[in-house]
Coordinates of C-alpha atoms in Angstrom, one line a residue:
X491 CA 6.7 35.4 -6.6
X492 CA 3.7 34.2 -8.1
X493 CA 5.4 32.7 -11.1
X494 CA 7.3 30.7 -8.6
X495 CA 4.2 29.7 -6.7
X496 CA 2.8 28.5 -9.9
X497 CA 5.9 26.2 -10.9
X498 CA 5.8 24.6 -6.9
X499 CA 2.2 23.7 -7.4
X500 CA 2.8 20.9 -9.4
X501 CA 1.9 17.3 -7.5
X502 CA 4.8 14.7 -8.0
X503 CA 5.1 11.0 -7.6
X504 CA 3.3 9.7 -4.5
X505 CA 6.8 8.9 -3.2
X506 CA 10.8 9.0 -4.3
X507 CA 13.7 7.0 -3.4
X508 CA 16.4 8.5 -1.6
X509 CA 19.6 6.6 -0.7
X510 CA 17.4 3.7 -1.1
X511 CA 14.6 4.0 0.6
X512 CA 11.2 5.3 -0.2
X513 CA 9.9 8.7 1.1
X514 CA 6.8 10.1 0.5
X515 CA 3.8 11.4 2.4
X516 CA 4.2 10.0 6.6
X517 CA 8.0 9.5 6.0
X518 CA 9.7 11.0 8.8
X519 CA 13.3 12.1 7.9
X520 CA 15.8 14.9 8.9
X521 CA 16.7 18.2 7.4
X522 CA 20.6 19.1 5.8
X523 CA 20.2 22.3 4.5
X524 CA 22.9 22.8 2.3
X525 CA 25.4 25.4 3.7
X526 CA 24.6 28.0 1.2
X527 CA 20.9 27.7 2.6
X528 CA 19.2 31.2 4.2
X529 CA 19.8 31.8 7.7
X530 CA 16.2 30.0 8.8
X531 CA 16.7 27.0 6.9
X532 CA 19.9 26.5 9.0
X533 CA 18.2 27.0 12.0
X534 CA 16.0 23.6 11.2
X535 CA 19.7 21.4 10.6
X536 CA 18.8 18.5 12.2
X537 CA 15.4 19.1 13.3
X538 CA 13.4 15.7 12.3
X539 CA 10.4 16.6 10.0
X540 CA 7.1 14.6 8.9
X541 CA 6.7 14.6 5.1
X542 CA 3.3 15.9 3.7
X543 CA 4.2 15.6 -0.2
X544 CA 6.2 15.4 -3.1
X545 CA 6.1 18.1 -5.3
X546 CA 7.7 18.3 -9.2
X547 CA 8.4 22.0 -10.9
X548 CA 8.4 22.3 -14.1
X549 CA 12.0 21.2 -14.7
X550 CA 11.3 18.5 -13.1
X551 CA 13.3 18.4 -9.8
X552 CA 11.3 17.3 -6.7
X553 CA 11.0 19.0 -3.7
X554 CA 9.6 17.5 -0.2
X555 CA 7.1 19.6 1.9
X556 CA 7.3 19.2 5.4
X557 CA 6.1 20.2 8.5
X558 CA 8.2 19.8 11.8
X559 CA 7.6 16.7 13.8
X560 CA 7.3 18.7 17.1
X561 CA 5.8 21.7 15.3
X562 CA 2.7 22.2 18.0
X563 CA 1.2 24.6 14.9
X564 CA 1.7 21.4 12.9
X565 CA -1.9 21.2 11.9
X566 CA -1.1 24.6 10.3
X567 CA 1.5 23.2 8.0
X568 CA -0.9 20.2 7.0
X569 CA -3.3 23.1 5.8
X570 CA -0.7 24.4 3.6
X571 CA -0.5 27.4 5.4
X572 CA 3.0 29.4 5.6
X573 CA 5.1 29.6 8.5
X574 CA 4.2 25.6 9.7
X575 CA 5.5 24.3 5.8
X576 CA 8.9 24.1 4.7
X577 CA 10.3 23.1 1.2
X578 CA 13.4 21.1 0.7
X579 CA 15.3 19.4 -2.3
X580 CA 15.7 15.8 -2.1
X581 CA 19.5 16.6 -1.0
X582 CA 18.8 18.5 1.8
X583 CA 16.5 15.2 3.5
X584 CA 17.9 12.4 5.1
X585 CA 15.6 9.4 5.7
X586 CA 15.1 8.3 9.3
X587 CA 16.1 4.2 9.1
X588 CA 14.3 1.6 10.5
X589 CA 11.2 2.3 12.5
X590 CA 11.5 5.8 12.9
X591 CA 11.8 6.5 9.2
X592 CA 8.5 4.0 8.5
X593 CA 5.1 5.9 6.8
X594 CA 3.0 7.3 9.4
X595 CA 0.0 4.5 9.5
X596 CA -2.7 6.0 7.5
X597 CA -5.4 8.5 9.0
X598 CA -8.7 8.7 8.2
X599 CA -11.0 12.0 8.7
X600 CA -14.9 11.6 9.5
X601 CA -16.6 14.6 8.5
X602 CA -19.7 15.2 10.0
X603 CA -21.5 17.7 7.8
X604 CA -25.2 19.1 8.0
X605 CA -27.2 22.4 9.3
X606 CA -28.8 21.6 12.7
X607 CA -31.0 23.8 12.0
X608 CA -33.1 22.5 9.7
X609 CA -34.2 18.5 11.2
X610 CA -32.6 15.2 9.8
X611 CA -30.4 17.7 8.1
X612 CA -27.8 17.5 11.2
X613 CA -27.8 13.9 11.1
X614 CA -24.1 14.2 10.5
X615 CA -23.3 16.4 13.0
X616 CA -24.9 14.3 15.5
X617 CA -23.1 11.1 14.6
X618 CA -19.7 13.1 15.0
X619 CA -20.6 13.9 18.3
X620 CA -21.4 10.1 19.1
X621 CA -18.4 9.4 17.6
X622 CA -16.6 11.6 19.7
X623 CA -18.0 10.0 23.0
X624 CA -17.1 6.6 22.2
X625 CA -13.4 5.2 22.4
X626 CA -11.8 5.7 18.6
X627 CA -10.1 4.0 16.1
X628 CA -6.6 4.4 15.8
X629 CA -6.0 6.9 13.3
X630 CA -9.7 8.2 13.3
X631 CA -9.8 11.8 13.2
X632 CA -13.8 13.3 14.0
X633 CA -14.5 16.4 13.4
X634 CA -18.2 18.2 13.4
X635 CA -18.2 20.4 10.6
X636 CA -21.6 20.7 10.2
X637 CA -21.8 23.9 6.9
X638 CA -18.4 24.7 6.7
X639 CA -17.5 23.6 3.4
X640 CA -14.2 25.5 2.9
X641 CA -12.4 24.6 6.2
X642 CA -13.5 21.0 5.1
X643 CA -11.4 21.1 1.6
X644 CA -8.6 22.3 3.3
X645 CA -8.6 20.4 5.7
X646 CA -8.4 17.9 3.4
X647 CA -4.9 18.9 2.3
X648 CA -3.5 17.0 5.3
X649 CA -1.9 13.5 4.3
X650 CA -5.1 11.9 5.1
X651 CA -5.7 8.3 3.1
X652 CA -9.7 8.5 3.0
X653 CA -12.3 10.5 4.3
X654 CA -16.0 9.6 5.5
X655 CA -18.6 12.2 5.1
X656 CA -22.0 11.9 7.1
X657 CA -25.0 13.5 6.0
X658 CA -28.1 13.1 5.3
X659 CA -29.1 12.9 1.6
X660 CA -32.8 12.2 0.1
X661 CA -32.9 9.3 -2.2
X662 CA -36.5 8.0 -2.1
X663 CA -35.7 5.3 0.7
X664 CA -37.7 5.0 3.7
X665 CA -36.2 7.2 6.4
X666 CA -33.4 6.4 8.0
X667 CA -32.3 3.6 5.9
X668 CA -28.6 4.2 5.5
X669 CA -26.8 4.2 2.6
X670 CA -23.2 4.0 1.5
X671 CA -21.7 5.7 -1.4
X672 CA -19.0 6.0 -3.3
X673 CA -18.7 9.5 -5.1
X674 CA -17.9 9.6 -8.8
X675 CA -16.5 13.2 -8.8
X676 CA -16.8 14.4 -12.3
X677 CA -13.6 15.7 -13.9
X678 CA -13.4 19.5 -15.0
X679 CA -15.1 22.3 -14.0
X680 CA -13.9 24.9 -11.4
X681 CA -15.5 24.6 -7.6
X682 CA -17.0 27.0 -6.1
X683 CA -17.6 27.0 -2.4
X684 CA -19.6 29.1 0.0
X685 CA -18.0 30.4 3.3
X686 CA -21.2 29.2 5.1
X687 CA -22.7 26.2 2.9
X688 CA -21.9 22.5 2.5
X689 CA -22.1 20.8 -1.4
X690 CA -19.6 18.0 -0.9
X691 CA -19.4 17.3 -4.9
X692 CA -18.2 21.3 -4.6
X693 CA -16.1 20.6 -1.5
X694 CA -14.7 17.4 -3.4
X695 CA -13.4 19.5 -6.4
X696 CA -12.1 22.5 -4.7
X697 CA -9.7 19.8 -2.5
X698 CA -8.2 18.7 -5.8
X699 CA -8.1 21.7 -7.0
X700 CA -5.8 22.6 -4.1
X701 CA -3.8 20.1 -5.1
X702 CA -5.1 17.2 -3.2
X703 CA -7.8 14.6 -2.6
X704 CA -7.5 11.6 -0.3
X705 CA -7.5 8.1 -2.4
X706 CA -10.6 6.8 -0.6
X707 CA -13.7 8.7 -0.2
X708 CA -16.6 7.0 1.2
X709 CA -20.4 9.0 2.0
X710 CA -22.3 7.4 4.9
X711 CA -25.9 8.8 4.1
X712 CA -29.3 8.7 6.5
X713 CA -32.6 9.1 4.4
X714 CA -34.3 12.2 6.2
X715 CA -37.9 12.0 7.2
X716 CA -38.0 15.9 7.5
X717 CA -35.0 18.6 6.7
X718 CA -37.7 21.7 7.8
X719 CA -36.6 24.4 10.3
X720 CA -36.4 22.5 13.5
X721 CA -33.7 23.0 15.9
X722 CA -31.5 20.4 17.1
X723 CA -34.2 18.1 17.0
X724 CA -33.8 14.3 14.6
X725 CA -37.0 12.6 13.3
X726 CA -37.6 9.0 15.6
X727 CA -36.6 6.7 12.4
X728 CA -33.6 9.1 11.8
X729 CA -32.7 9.0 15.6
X730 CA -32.7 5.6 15.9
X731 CA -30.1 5.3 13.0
X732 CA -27.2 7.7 15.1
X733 CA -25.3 4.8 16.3
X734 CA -25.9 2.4 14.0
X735 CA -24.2 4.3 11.6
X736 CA -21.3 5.3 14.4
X737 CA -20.7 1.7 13.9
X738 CA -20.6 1.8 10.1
X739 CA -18.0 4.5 10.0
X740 CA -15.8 2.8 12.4
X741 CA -16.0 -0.3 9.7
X742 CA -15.0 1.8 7.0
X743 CA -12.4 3.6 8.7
X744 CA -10.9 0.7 9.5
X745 CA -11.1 -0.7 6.6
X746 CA -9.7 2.2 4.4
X747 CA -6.9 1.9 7.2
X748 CA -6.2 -1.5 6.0
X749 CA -6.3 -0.9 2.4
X750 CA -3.7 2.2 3.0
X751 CA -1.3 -0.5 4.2
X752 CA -1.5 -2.5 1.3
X753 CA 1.4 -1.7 -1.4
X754 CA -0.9 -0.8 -4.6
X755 CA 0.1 -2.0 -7.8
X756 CA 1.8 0.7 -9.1
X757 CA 4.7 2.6 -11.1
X758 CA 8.2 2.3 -8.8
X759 CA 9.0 5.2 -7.5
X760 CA 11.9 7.6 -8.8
X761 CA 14.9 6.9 -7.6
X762 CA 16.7 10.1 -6.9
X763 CA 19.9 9.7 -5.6

């Protein structure tokens, strides 16, 4: 079984054509399994399904990952965890016309990271939970994840278009001047993440390592005035930045929202039947 693993893992095109239209990740369609398929797989005929990716073995036939549109363990699926993930050949999908069979508009994570513990260090934590108080952006997803670094790069998985990380980072500015950055994640080298600890370069290359990495990453960064052992408790200057930068993410969210909808210049897709 792991050989076959292996071969699945491969990332194809970001979408294919099927009887015309264009499905990739968002695409809702419905499953056909084809009436040789296991007993399981005919249990889902018909079921409508949300597409998560498009994967190529090495033969170089596609197959479409899915998770079920009223799957409440959907979330599951978007982790790439068994059970909530289903794999069909481009035959066994049917595209859903018209509205229903649009992309899903894009989605956007904000990922508050940081240790509480220790001062300005929690800044991001503490403008997820502002976030989380205010009225959102559609397709704004918060979450706190404050030093989980290895439930953040799988959550990245899910068919996300950009994320926003929020943290605090020292970079010789006065504190709580904010700061945003775009990462330049350097190729090669294997990641290497702790259960309990938060490197987002590390967290960065263990998502593509996965097998994916939204197209947009963005890092909303507060200079700290103090990252000692202090509990729950922000410097004034660092404070005073929490919803200025609340504001800033929803800017960028928005914006990378935007962008998703925007047809990039790129390759057509493969037309497969």
């Amino acid at each position: 079984m792991t050989g076959f693993w292996t071969r699945m893992a491969g990332r194809g095109p970001a979408e294919v054509v099927i009887a015309g239209v264009p499905v990739g990740p968002g695409s809702r369609v419905r499953l056909r399994p084809r009436a040789q398929a296991d007993v399981f797989d005919l249990v889902l005929d018909g079921r409508v399904a949300v597409v998560e990716s498009v994967e190529q073995d090495d033969e170089g036939a596609f197959h479409i990952a899915v998770t079920l549109d009223d799957d409440p363990g959907r979330d599951l699926g978007e982790a790439r965890l068994p059970g909530h993930r289903f794999f069909y050949s481009v035959e066994e999908i049917e595209p859903l016309g018209g509205q229903d069979g649009s992309p899903a508009p894009g989605r956007v994570l904000v990922a508050g990271i940081g240790n509480v513990f220790l001062g300005d260090d929690g800044f991001g934590v503490e403008v997820a939970r502002h976030l989380a108080g205010q009225a959102g952006v559609a397709g704004m997803e918060v979450v706190d994840f404050g030093i989980r670094g290895m439930d953040l790069a799988y959550a990245l998985q899910r068919d996300y278009t950009g994320v926003v990380f929020v943290d605090a980072a020292q970079r010789g500015l006065a504190p709580g001047t904010l700061t945003v950055l775009e990462p330049d994640l350097p190729d090669g080298g294997g990641a290497s993440v702790e259960t309990h600890g938060m490197d987002p370069v590390q967290v960065l290359r263990l998502a593509r390592q996965l097998g994916r990495l939204p197209a947009r990453v963005r890092v909303v960064c507060c200079e700290p005035a103090s990252v000692e052992e202090d509990p729950f408790e922000l410097s004034a200057p660092v404070r005073a930045m929490v919803g200025e930068a609340a504001g800033l993410v929803k800017s960028l969210v928005m914006e990378m929202i935007a962008e998703s909808a925007t047809p990039d210049a790129r390759d057509p897709a493969p037309t497969v039947r």
